[in-house]
Amino acid sequence: MEKPRRITEAPGIGKKSSEDLLALGVSTLHDMISLRPRAYDDRREERRIRNTSIDDPSISCRITILRHSEFSSKGGRTLKVTATDDDGTRIELLCFNRYFLKTQLRIGSEWYIYGKAMKNRGVYQISSFEIKRTREEAGIGRILPVYPLTGGLTEKLMRNAASYSLMALSPIPDELPQSMYERENLIHHSEAYNFIHFPATMEDAARALNTLAFTELFMMELSVLREKPRGIRKKSLPSAREKKLLKSLPFTLTEDQLKAAEEIREDMDSPVQMNRLLQGDVGSGKTLVAWLTALHAIDKGEQVAFMAPTELLARQHADGAAELLSPLGVRIAFITGSVKGERRRLLLRSLQEGSTDLVIGTHALFSEDVTFKNLGFAIIDEQHRFGVQQRQALMKKGNKADILSMTATPIPRSLALTLFADYSVSVLHSMPKGRIPVKTYLVSESRREEMYKSVGVEFQRGHQAYFVYPRIDDEGEGDLRDVTTMYDFLKEKYPDVPSRLIHSKLPDDEKMQILHDFREKKIGYLVATSVIEVGIDIPDATCIIIEHAERFGLAALHQLRGRVGRSSLPSYCFLVYGPGLTDEAKARLRVMKETNDGFKIAEKDLEIRGPGEMMGDKQSGFLHLKFASLTSDLDLVERARAEAERIISEDRGLLKAENAVLREALAKMK
Ligand code: ADP
Ligand code: MG
């Protein structure tokens, strides 16, 4: 493979500017041509002074110098040059720190100027401007790229570097098979790279961007799909113990749960490694699908690991598994960071020897010292809480163990097609029978009492509640209702209802005890921070009151609301907000009131926050897209995906002559 040519070979790029360029991700000539201008400066038309407006104050035109004068400013004496354009409109050039211009801008000489003019008491003035001898030098008649800058970089240096790189690398070869250009209505890459920097028209710039964005998405899809194993699927039947489990339940599974279990079973029984995402809104019953399919693996003689993001949740799952699976003879273990000493040693040994079938825990599951005899199936609950590395570490524990990742955060289609392209997906669309959608109220200060009354009525019916606050204690920000003071306040409000305080600073044992008591209904309500956010499942809790709701993000609010509405009882979510809401906060609360649909909420979240933020840093690391946008280019994502699928199905090995470019490009991506 040819060595990439360094950017330092471009004239004018020394040590300092090459360091600055590196900060923009540019170290080679090819990086430079792949650097997307952040905007364009359209100087095609001469823009005379009287054509400016407040919205667009830019001028680019010829001027003639009329006279020089001076005025005093903070910096001392400042040169003021009066000039006129070809219309005869006058303008004053305020030459701050540029006294030297006096000798250049001789009276009567002609120049080309560009910059932004301002009208000040009826007189046009300009202080930040460039002035050139010729039209060409001033870029008049052209569209100029505007680059992101850092350090000492200037637009001029960047333009020169781009134009040198384009020339030096010319002819720039095509990056896609010939037939694809026509099919997808793309322009050839040589043109695309030239036009992205120096377009003749804005349409050219758009076509260039379209081609480069398509290419970027297509290559990503192709690399992912090529790695995705193909398997022969055959029908698999539930084992005897699976059937027993189903019979022991007080309810029947939903169609979606059954279908998901079937899909997972088929994956498991096929020779390729499963990488499946089980997506289902909060409360849709993902856990049961996990237990059912865990049994399938165990009955094949494999060990199963179930990983949850918090100790609290891991404990809840361990209790649930004990209740459902122990009677069937499944040997269960529970491991977290706080399991230490002799207990830990014994536990690890049982995993290694294979005398534990199912281990449930937190990320402690993938500590160095944890080894399995035969890990065949790993389940990751609330997968979006884990980083890619953590998931990989768990996968390494087994020899090609099947992976099931569960999430309540619906993956927007653009991400599903890219970041999650190598996953198969099962979806639980429907909720278990008899569920009533949670009713959401937005509560202002003035309606607080009314809310307390409604919650009081629920207590009388024997139902339970969560009160959620954003902080643990009052650390000076008096406006925030913190858990500890509210705990006391609520005690007076509901003197007969037992309650407990729960937050992240409590020892884990205590948290678990509290949750246990809450489940047993020894406690009527919890006063909590967002520790209860994920996964906690208490069917008789029918109210959640979230204070300072405006401080929580959409995803967190949806998760919190998902703590109620988990049985056939009607349930309520009260979002209490403070005064002075920002527009964004208002928008968020409105979304929560209008819909219970996690998918819609996720789409809104994506709109408001963008994909990186939404999926968490840890997962968006892959998404360094230069040209494409996962929020606005969904159409392009779909087309790129379809082309990648087409290529894979026609020529998986990329052996056709036409596809040689792709084979080489993929090799370079590694
Ligand atoms: P999530 O998908 O949010 O993880 P869970 O798996 O915790 O949801 O299930 C929520 C509740 O619904 C649990 O109490 C569970 O026992 C119950 N559940 C699961 N499946 C069904 C079903 N088919 N019918 C009725 N209740 C169900
Ligand atoms: Mg769950």
XYZ file of C-alpha atoms and ligand atoms in Angstrom:
698
model
C 0.000 0.000 0.000
C 1.212 3.462 -0.831
C 2.326 5.623 2.028
C -0.052 8.501 2.675
C 1.375 11.880 1.754
C 1.778 14.193 4.723
C 0.140 17.593 4.842
C 3.532 19.136 5.621
C 4.484 18.798 1.958
C 2.015 21.576 1.151
C 3.749 24.936 0.826
C 3.316 27.174 3.843
C 2.535 24.369 6.295
C 5.226 24.409 8.962
C 5.517 22.726 12.330
C 3.067 25.009 14.114
C 0.326 24.910 11.500
C 0.667 21.156 11.067
C 0.042 20.804 14.802
C -3.012 23.008 14.540
C -4.212 20.968 11.581
C -3.769 17.787 13.567
C -6.234 19.158 16.082
C -8.734 19.238 13.210
C -7.865 15.649 12.366
C -5.750 16.541 9.357
C -2.332 14.958 9.004
C -2.296 13.894 5.358
C -3.222 15.457 2.053
C -6.153 13.089 1.912
C -7.344 14.224 5.337
C -7.230 17.759 4.021
C -9.449 17.072 1.036
C -11.783 15.189 3.359
C -12.112 18.150 5.705
C -15.590 19.497 5.287
C -15.872 23.279 5.106
C -18.228 24.455 7.812
C -19.819 26.993 5.468
C -19.399 28.760 2.152
C -18.814 32.377 1.448
C -20.708 33.153 -1.707
C -18.914 35.984 -3.460
C -20.177 35.232 -6.920
C -22.031 38.442 -7.160
C -20.404 41.724 -6.530
C -22.265 43.102 -3.551
C -22.292 46.828 -3.377
C -22.740 48.785 -0.203
C -26.347 49.860 -0.592
C -27.409 46.236 -1.151
C -26.545 45.281 2.405
C -29.130 44.675 5.075
C -29.005 43.962 8.767
C -29.482 40.274 8.007
C -26.772 40.170 5.410
C -24.275 42.995 5.899
C -21.554 41.506 3.701
C -20.065 43.527 0.897
C -17.675 42.478 -1.822
C -17.053 45.082 -4.470
C -14.646 47.569 -5.980
C -13.979 50.815 -4.148
C -12.056 53.989 -4.888
C -10.191 55.752 -2.073
C -11.347 59.323 -1.455
C -9.556 60.577 1.625
C -7.769 59.788 4.882
C -8.516 61.063 8.358
C -7.929 59.991 11.930
C -9.885 59.597 15.092
C -8.839 58.630 18.563
C -9.850 55.364 20.087
C -8.660 53.240 22.993
C -5.700 52.028 20.995
C -4.555 55.572 20.248
C -4.791 57.210 16.855
C -6.764 55.213 14.337
C -6.775 55.638 10.612
C -10.107 56.243 8.912
C -10.214 55.892 5.127
C -13.231 57.176 3.225
C -14.016 55.439 -0.051
C -16.831 55.017 -2.557
C -18.105 52.054 -4.558
C -19.099 52.152 -8.216
C -22.622 53.268 -7.238
C -21.152 56.263 -5.468
C -22.141 55.011 -2.001
C -19.656 56.113 0.598
C -18.101 53.971 3.263
C -15.603 54.583 6.053
C -12.876 51.993 6.599
C -11.934 52.009 10.292
C -8.374 50.666 10.274
C -7.890 49.592 13.911
C -4.278 48.547 14.434
C -3.684 48.896 10.731
C -2.141 52.309 10.433
C 0.176 50.900 7.790
C -2.723 50.874 5.352
C -2.249 54.614 5.000
C 0.645 54.188 2.583
C -1.092 51.431 0.610
C -4.539 52.926 0.199
C -3.433 55.958 -1.761
C -6.018 58.586 -2.605
C -7.562 57.766 -5.968
C -6.416 54.109 -6.020
C -8.865 51.277 -6.678
C -9.273 48.186 -4.502
C -11.518 45.205 -4.000
C -12.919 44.930 -0.523
C -14.907 42.304 1.340
C -16.216 42.143 4.834
C -19.271 43.119 6.815
C -20.469 46.720 6.783
C -22.551 48.479 9.410
C -24.637 51.570 9.126
C -23.856 53.940 11.953
C -25.868 57.171 12.186
C -26.512 57.127 8.474
C -22.892 56.415 7.548
C -21.673 53.019 6.332
C -18.637 51.804 8.248
C -16.520 48.695 8.113
C -13.810 47.637 10.535
C -13.206 43.973 9.834
C -12.413 43.707 6.145
C -9.900 42.401 3.662
C -8.699 44.434 0.818
C -7.130 43.140 -2.389
C -5.652 44.492 -5.605
C -7.661 42.355 -8.005
C -11.080 40.781 -8.283
C -9.529 37.313 -8.345
C -7.491 37.868 -5.224
C -10.592 39.073 -3.443
C -12.402 35.930 -4.546
C -15.121 37.942 -6.202
C -17.005 35.791 -8.673
C -16.346 32.633 -6.646
C -17.728 30.637 -3.796
C -15.082 30.265 -1.105
C -14.968 27.556 1.544
C -14.994 28.570 5.191
C -13.160 26.033 7.350
C -13.197 25.303 11.034
C -10.062 26.907 12.491
C -7.898 26.328 15.547
C -4.725 27.904 16.887
C -3.015 30.141 14.374
C -4.744 28.762 11.281
C -6.281 31.233 8.865
C -8.864 30.740 6.152
C -6.275 31.708 3.592
C -3.827 29.062 4.757
C -6.600 26.460 4.756
C -7.734 27.340 1.262
C -4.190 27.095 -0.012
C -3.691 23.760 1.729
C -6.949 22.425 0.264
C -6.185 23.610 -3.191
C -2.630 22.206 -3.060
C -3.896 18.844 -1.764
C -6.513 18.584 -4.488
C -3.898 19.261 -7.126
C -1.253 16.973 -5.658
C -3.643 14.027 -5.340
C -5.176 14.516 -8.756
C -6.481 12.532 -10.509
C -8.519 11.472 -7.464
C -9.760 7.943 -8.102
C -13.333 6.785 -7.751
C -14.218 5.170 -4.452
C -17.297 3.248 -5.505
C -18.092 0.704 -8.207
C -18.944 2.415 -11.492
C -22.535 1.240 -11.687
C -23.324 2.717 -8.292
C -22.685 6.277 -9.430
C -25.483 5.999 -11.924
C -27.838 4.058 -9.754
C -27.517 6.447 -6.869
C -27.179 9.586 -8.931
C -23.783 10.458 -7.487
C -20.984 12.547 -8.958
C -17.547 11.044 -9.390
C -15.186 11.418 -6.478
C -12.664 13.626 -8.183
C -15.437 16.112 -8.821
C -16.927 15.606 -5.383
C -13.709 16.456 -3.550
C -13.104 19.475 -5.746
C -16.645 20.756 -5.359
C -16.820 20.286 -1.624
C -13.990 22.833 -1.368
C -14.387 25.011 -4.428
C -17.880 24.677 -5.855
C -18.913 26.723 -8.864
C -22.482 26.844 -7.627
C -24.155 26.020 -4.346
C -25.875 23.090 -6.068
C -22.431 21.663 -6.828
C -21.541 21.913 -3.171
C -24.735 20.087 -2.249
C -24.119 17.329 -4.819
C -20.563 16.911 -3.584
C -21.754 16.633 -0.007
C -24.399 14.132 -1.006
C -21.838 11.911 -2.716
C -19.330 12.053 0.106
C -21.974 11.484 2.771
C -23.359 8.529 0.846
C -19.891 7.038 0.445
C -19.162 7.400 4.125
C -22.382 5.709 5.203
C -22.085 3.028 2.567
C -18.561 2.071 3.622
C -19.611 1.885 7.230
C -22.576 -0.330 6.397
C -20.476 -2.501 4.149
C -17.802 -3.113 6.745
C -20.377 -4.001 9.384
C -22.501 -6.222 7.157
C -19.509 -8.062 5.825
C -18.560 -9.117 9.339
C -22.086 -10.175 10.159
C -22.178 -13.946 9.987
C -24.742 -15.761 7.903
C -26.446 -18.681 9.460
C -28.842 -21.344 8.425
C -31.891 -21.080 10.598
C -34.075 -23.901 11.556
C -37.055 -24.145 13.791
C -36.261 -24.778 17.468
C -38.651 -26.009 20.050
C -38.865 -25.040 23.700
C -37.354 -27.504 26.147
C -39.413 -29.321 28.753
C -38.325 -26.949 31.495
C -39.236 -23.940 29.375
C -42.739 -25.314 29.021
C -42.870 -25.887 32.754
C -41.886 -22.298 33.424
C -44.622 -21.032 31.124
C -47.184 -23.168 32.906
C -46.131 -21.891 36.320
C -46.835 -18.251 35.422
C -50.064 -16.568 36.517
C -50.380 -15.023 33.040
C -49.722 -15.959 29.430
C -46.957 -14.415 27.390
C -47.761 -11.808 24.761
C -47.425 -12.733 21.094
C -44.349 -10.543 20.899
C -42.722 -12.206 23.881
C -43.301 -15.631 22.356
C -41.990 -14.533 18.986
C -38.880 -12.949 20.509
C -38.188 -16.110 22.499
C -38.548 -18.153 19.339
C -36.160 -15.937 17.398
C -33.609 -16.148 20.171
C -33.943 -19.912 20.423
C -33.390 -20.282 16.681
C -30.281 -18.133 16.852
C -28.998 -20.216 19.721
C -29.471 -23.468 17.930
C -27.772 -22.226 14.763
C -23.991 -22.522 14.495
C -23.276 -18.775 14.280
C -22.879 -16.578 17.293
C -26.003 -14.631 18.182
C -25.833 -10.887 18.538
C -29.386 -9.843 19.146
C -31.029 -6.761 20.534
C -34.284 -7.193 22.417
C -36.010 -3.893 22.292
C -39.172 -3.188 24.235
C -40.558 -0.203 26.013
C -40.372 -0.011 29.804
C -42.641 -2.626 31.341
C -43.067 -4.654 28.162
C -41.747 -7.797 29.865
C -38.245 -8.299 28.533
C -36.970 -10.079 31.628
C -39.251 -13.021 31.186
C -38.003 -13.542 27.648
C -34.526 -13.573 29.122
C -35.353 -16.240 31.719
C -37.155 -18.387 29.213
C -34.291 -18.388 26.754
C -31.765 -18.788 29.569
C -33.481 -22.070 30.333
C -33.052 -23.070 26.716
C -29.309 -22.547 26.959
C -29.044 -24.279 30.328
C -30.914 -27.269 28.979
C -28.288 -27.513 26.256
C -25.660 -27.778 28.992
C -24.446 -24.169 28.772
C -23.894 -21.588 31.483
C -25.711 -18.274 31.366
C -24.584 -14.846 32.600
C -27.052 -12.035 33.200
C -25.547 -8.571 33.606
C -27.440 -5.563 35.021
C -26.183 -1.978 35.340
C -26.758 -1.502 39.097
C -26.574 -3.652 42.211
C -30.143 -2.829 42.991
C -31.362 -4.092 39.682
C -29.097 -7.126 39.733
C -30.524 -8.040 43.144
C -34.080 -7.648 41.929
C -33.346 -9.916 38.983
C -31.630 -12.460 41.218
C -34.708 -12.549 43.458
C -36.966 -12.899 40.445
C -34.864 -15.690 38.992
C -34.800 -17.484 42.325
C -38.569 -17.395 42.446
C -39.127 -18.597 38.893
C -36.155 -20.781 38.077
C -34.957 -22.331 41.333
C -38.068 -24.512 41.574
C -37.076 -25.926 38.186
C -33.704 -26.928 39.535
C -31.618 -24.132 38.056
C -28.527 -23.395 40.168
C -28.283 -19.632 40.542
C -25.512 -17.383 41.852
C -25.373 -13.645 42.511
C -22.173 -11.681 42.129
C -21.441 -7.985 42.571
C -18.440 -5.941 43.586
C -19.461 -6.267 47.221
C -19.323 -10.053 47.225
C -15.845 -10.624 48.703
C -13.564 -13.033 50.519
C -14.442 -16.670 51.013
C -17.915 -16.271 49.538
C -16.463 -14.859 46.364
C -13.848 -17.616 46.162
C -16.461 -20.313 46.422
C -18.712 -18.622 43.948
C -15.924 -18.238 41.400
C -15.030 -21.873 41.808
C -18.554 -23.011 41.170
C -18.626 -20.982 37.970
C -15.342 -22.428 36.858
C -16.386 -25.968 37.654
C -19.791 -25.562 36.080
C -21.816 -26.181 39.208
C -23.618 -22.854 38.724
C -25.994 -22.634 35.753
C -26.986 -19.011 35.904
C -25.010 -16.138 37.356
C -26.558 -12.733 37.819
C -24.550 -9.643 38.603
C -23.286 -6.208 37.770
C -20.212 -5.391 35.680
C -18.369 -7.372 38.378
C -19.203 -10.284 36.070
C -16.384 -9.412 33.768
C -13.659 -8.903 36.371
C -10.382 -10.691 35.569
C -10.950 -13.460 38.096
C -14.336 -14.558 36.785
C -14.027 -17.614 34.553
C -16.646 -19.976 33.259
C -16.592 -23.625 32.455
C -18.851 -23.161 29.501
C -20.465 -19.760 29.089
C -22.901 -20.122 26.208
C -25.307 -17.241 26.647
C -24.778 -13.722 27.968
C -27.700 -11.414 28.623
C -27.122 -7.711 29.045
C -29.986 -5.817 30.642
C -30.342 -2.099 29.909
C -27.524 -2.460 27.434
C -27.303 1.271 26.708
C -25.922 1.668 30.220
C -22.837 -0.274 29.300
C -19.946 0.769 27.124
C -18.860 -1.156 24.107
C -15.712 -2.299 25.905
C -17.632 -3.639 28.860
C -19.821 -5.682 26.581
C -16.802 -6.987 24.726
C -15.100 -7.956 27.972
C -18.105 -10.074 28.879
C -18.173 -11.672 25.444
C -14.560 -12.728 25.818
C -15.509 -14.831 28.846
C -17.239 -17.333 26.620
C -16.163 -19.103 23.533
C -18.415 -17.375 21.016
C -21.188 -17.082 23.567
C -24.522 -15.899 22.210
C -25.328 -12.362 23.256
C -28.717 -10.896 23.996
C -28.751 -7.164 24.687
C -31.951 -5.769 26.142
C -32.952 -2.150 26.051
C -35.938 0.037 26.728
C -34.401 2.878 24.794
C -35.667 2.396 21.286
C -32.923 2.744 18.769
C -33.844 5.344 16.173
C -33.809 3.904 12.687
C -30.726 5.808 11.562
C -28.718 4.339 14.422
C -30.233 0.911 14.009
C -29.007 0.869 10.435
C -25.502 2.035 11.289
C -24.255 1.628 14.832
C -26.403 -1.455 15.394
C -26.216 -2.797 11.865
C -24.606 -6.021 13.004
C -27.360 -6.814 15.472
C -30.481 -8.791 14.770
C -33.434 -7.186 16.437
C -36.474 -8.527 18.252
C -39.093 -6.050 19.329
C -41.796 -6.235 21.976
C -44.334 -3.854 20.499
C -47.265 -4.737 22.655
C -47.635 -4.447 26.392
C -48.898 -7.345 28.513
C -52.672 -7.611 28.570
C -54.647 -5.368 30.844
C -52.107 -2.588 31.116
C -53.557 0.899 31.298
C -51.395 3.713 29.950
C -49.905 5.869 32.697
C -51.693 9.188 32.996
C -49.286 12.096 33.128
C -49.977 15.456 34.755
C -47.838 18.559 34.575
C -48.078 20.195 37.980
C -47.219 23.786 38.772
C -46.615 25.035 42.317
C -50.196 26.232 42.657
C -51.584 22.728 42.149
C -49.256 20.933 44.514
C -51.871 20.409 47.256
C -54.298 18.864 44.823
C -51.589 16.428 43.801
C -50.859 15.402 47.398
C -54.559 14.726 47.862
C -54.748 12.466 44.799
C -51.716 10.517 45.961
C -53.319 10.225 49.417
C -56.331 8.564 47.801
C -54.062 5.990 46.165
C -52.513 5.211 49.562
C -56.000 4.566 50.944
C -56.488 2.038 48.174
C -53.361 0.248 49.335
C -51.236 1.376 46.414
C -47.686 2.636 46.597
C -45.731 5.634 45.310
C -42.318 7.010 44.467
C -41.370 10.614 45.168
C -38.326 11.516 43.103
C -36.003 14.477 43.577
C -32.874 15.491 41.759
C -30.641 15.845 44.842
C -29.706 14.160 48.089
C -29.575 17.044 50.496
C -29.814 20.774 50.503
C -26.340 21.896 49.534
C -27.133 25.564 49.494
C -29.323 25.602 46.441
C -32.384 26.354 48.505
C -34.728 26.249 45.564
C -34.283 22.537 45.063
C -36.577 20.312 47.026
C -34.118 17.739 48.247
C -34.910 14.262 49.412
C -34.065 14.706 53.065
C -36.204 17.774 53.717
C -39.023 16.446 51.565
C -38.868 13.185 53.441
C -39.700 15.046 56.660
C -42.323 17.145 54.929
C -44.103 14.114 53.483
C -44.102 12.374 56.871
C -46.297 15.156 58.149
C -48.466 15.026 55.078
C -49.061 11.283 55.304
C -48.547 10.492 59.006
C -50.027 6.993 58.736
C -48.114 5.783 55.713
C -44.708 4.192 56.380
C -41.991 5.574 54.137
C -38.265 5.306 53.501
C -35.544 7.434 52.043
C -33.422 5.860 49.320
C -30.474 7.347 47.464
C -27.133 6.366 46.019
C -25.124 7.176 49.151
C -26.803 4.455 51.188
C -24.863 1.188 51.488
C -26.009 -1.367 48.917
C -27.286 -3.787 51.536
C -29.532 -1.147 52.947
C -30.848 -0.150 49.535
C -31.697 -3.742 48.809
C -33.421 -4.192 52.142
C -35.535 -1.103 51.514
C -36.536 -2.313 48.096
C -37.353 -5.695 49.504
C -39.595 -4.126 52.156
C -41.230 -1.945 49.538
C -42.060 -4.987 47.470
C -43.490 -6.691 50.572
C -45.618 -3.576 51.094
C -44.094 -2.824 54.470
C -43.404 0.594 52.995
C -46.028 2.818 51.361
C -43.777 5.156 49.474
C -40.133 5.775 48.700
C -38.549 9.182 48.686
C -35.780 8.737 46.181
C -33.200 10.212 43.915
C -32.966 8.810 40.431
C -31.347 5.603 41.783
C -34.690 4.019 41.051
C -34.482 5.052 37.436
C -33.787 1.778 35.696
C -35.620 -1.479 35.755
C -37.112 -1.518 39.262
C -40.336 -3.508 39.118
C -42.943 -3.064 41.853
C -46.387 -3.837 40.434
C -48.461 -2.103 43.136
C -46.655 1.221 42.842
C -49.148 3.373 40.976
C -47.859 6.915 41.497
C -44.615 8.572 40.673
C -44.077 12.180 41.569
C -41.063 13.760 39.924
C -40.034 17.094 41.361
C -38.058 19.571 39.270
C -39.027 17.480 36.312
C -37.515 20.154 34.090
C -34.079 19.088 35.276
C -34.348 15.566 33.925
C -33.755 14.580 30.323
C -36.451 12.896 28.268
C -34.887 9.470 28.446
C -34.605 9.654 32.236
C -38.180 10.893 32.612
C -39.484 8.075 30.468
C -37.509 5.522 32.473
C -38.737 7.004 35.745
C -42.331 7.017 34.573
C -41.836 3.389 33.584
C -41.611 2.504 37.291
C -45.414 2.696 37.409
C -48.036 1.208 35.134
C -46.537 -2.245 35.559
C -49.741 -4.050 36.451
C -53.403 -3.749 35.520
C -53.941 -0.899 38.017
C -54.460 2.632 36.683
C -51.392 4.717 37.464
C -50.256 8.284 37.510
C -47.154 10.320 36.852
C -46.923 13.844 38.243
C -44.262 16.051 36.729
C -43.817 18.990 39.056
C -42.010 21.945 37.571
C -40.625 25.158 38.936
C -41.055 28.680 37.583
C -38.988 30.082 34.722
C -38.918 27.090 32.403
C -36.710 27.300 29.335
C -38.329 26.611 25.984
C -36.454 23.351 25.734
C -37.690 22.233 29.157
C -41.239 23.136 28.184
C -40.893 21.136 25.001
C -39.645 18.131 26.956
C -42.471 18.209 29.481
C -45.019 18.588 26.713
C -43.654 15.502 24.979
C -44.022 13.558 28.227
C -47.605 14.652 28.666
C -48.557 13.891 25.093
C -47.150 10.428 24.677
C -46.302 7.242 26.518
C -44.640 5.811 23.462
C -40.953 5.301 24.153
C -40.186 5.287 20.476
C -41.689 8.716 19.899
C -39.918 10.018 22.966
C -36.614 8.694 21.700
C -37.132 10.380 18.344
C -37.812 13.679 20.059
C -34.770 13.134 22.216
C -32.706 12.537 19.128
C -34.008 15.763 17.658
C -33.246 17.718 20.799
C -29.905 16.177 21.732
C -28.413 14.509 18.692
C -27.353 10.856 18.433
C -24.044 11.093 20.301
C -25.517 12.506 23.465
C -28.476 10.262 23.282
C -26.682 6.967 23.066
C -24.020 8.068 25.535
C -20.410 8.865 24.682
C -19.341 5.336 25.128
C -21.337 4.113 22.205
C -21.171 7.009 19.847
C -17.398 6.761 19.657
C -17.749 4.993 16.344
C -19.768 7.735 14.890
C -17.136 10.111 13.672
C -18.968 11.018 10.545
C -17.413 13.766 8.493
C -20.087 14.329 5.904
C -23.251 12.504 6.860
C -25.661 13.338 9.628
C -27.596 10.579 11.317
C -30.344 12.956 12.274
C -31.082 14.516 8.920
C -29.844 12.039 6.329
C -32.096 9.090 7.106
C -32.944 8.708 3.442
C -29.271 8.471 2.587
C -28.697 5.993 5.422
C -31.439 3.767 4.011
C -30.022 3.924 0.491
C -26.492 3.231 1.676
C -27.788 0.274 3.637
C -29.663 -1.096 0.629
C -26.572 -0.787 -1.588
C -24.395 -2.460 1.032
C -26.856 -5.333 1.282
C -26.943 -5.629 -2.473
C -23.167 -5.812 -2.744
C -22.919 -8.357 0.071
C -25.552 -10.583 -1.472
C -24.054 -10.370 -4.973
C -20.390 -10.504 -4.136
C -19.635 -11.091 -0.473
C -15.938 -11.630 -1.136
C -15.749 -8.409 -3.203
C -14.024 -10.400 -5.912
C -15.614 -8.766 -8.950
C -13.319 -6.319 -10.728
C -15.813 -3.555 -10.200
C -15.720 -4.110 -6.447
C -11.948 -4.090 -6.095
C -12.070 -0.452 -4.945
C -14.247 -1.514 -2.058
C -11.968 -4.337 -1.039
C -9.020 -1.965 -0.919
C -10.944 0.704 0.950
C -12.104 -1.792 3.565
C -8.547 -2.988 4.051
C -7.531 0.601 4.734
C -10.325 1.093 7.261
C -8.923 -1.663 9.473
P -39.099 -4.497 31.275
O -39.363 -4.840 29.851
O -39.271 -3.038 31.556
O -37.776 -5.018 31.762
P -40.201 -6.415 33.083
O -39.546 -7.547 32.414
O -39.603 -5.931 34.348
O -40.277 -5.192 32.091
O -41.739 -6.741 33.258
C -42.625 -5.839 33.882
C -43.688 -6.570 34.688
O -44.610 -7.226 33.815
C -43.135 -7.651 35.582
O -43.780 -7.555 36.820
C -43.501 -8.938 34.877
O -43.674 -10.001 35.762
C -44.791 -8.579 34.197
N -45.057 -9.314 32.958
C -44.165 -9.742 32.057
N -44.770 -10.363 31.025
C -46.101 -10.336 31.289
C -47.268 -10.817 30.605
N -47.180 -11.446 29.438
N -48.469 -10.589 31.179
C -48.573 -9.942 32.350
N -47.514 -9.470 33.045
C -46.289 -9.657 32.534
Mg -36.099 -4.453 32.648
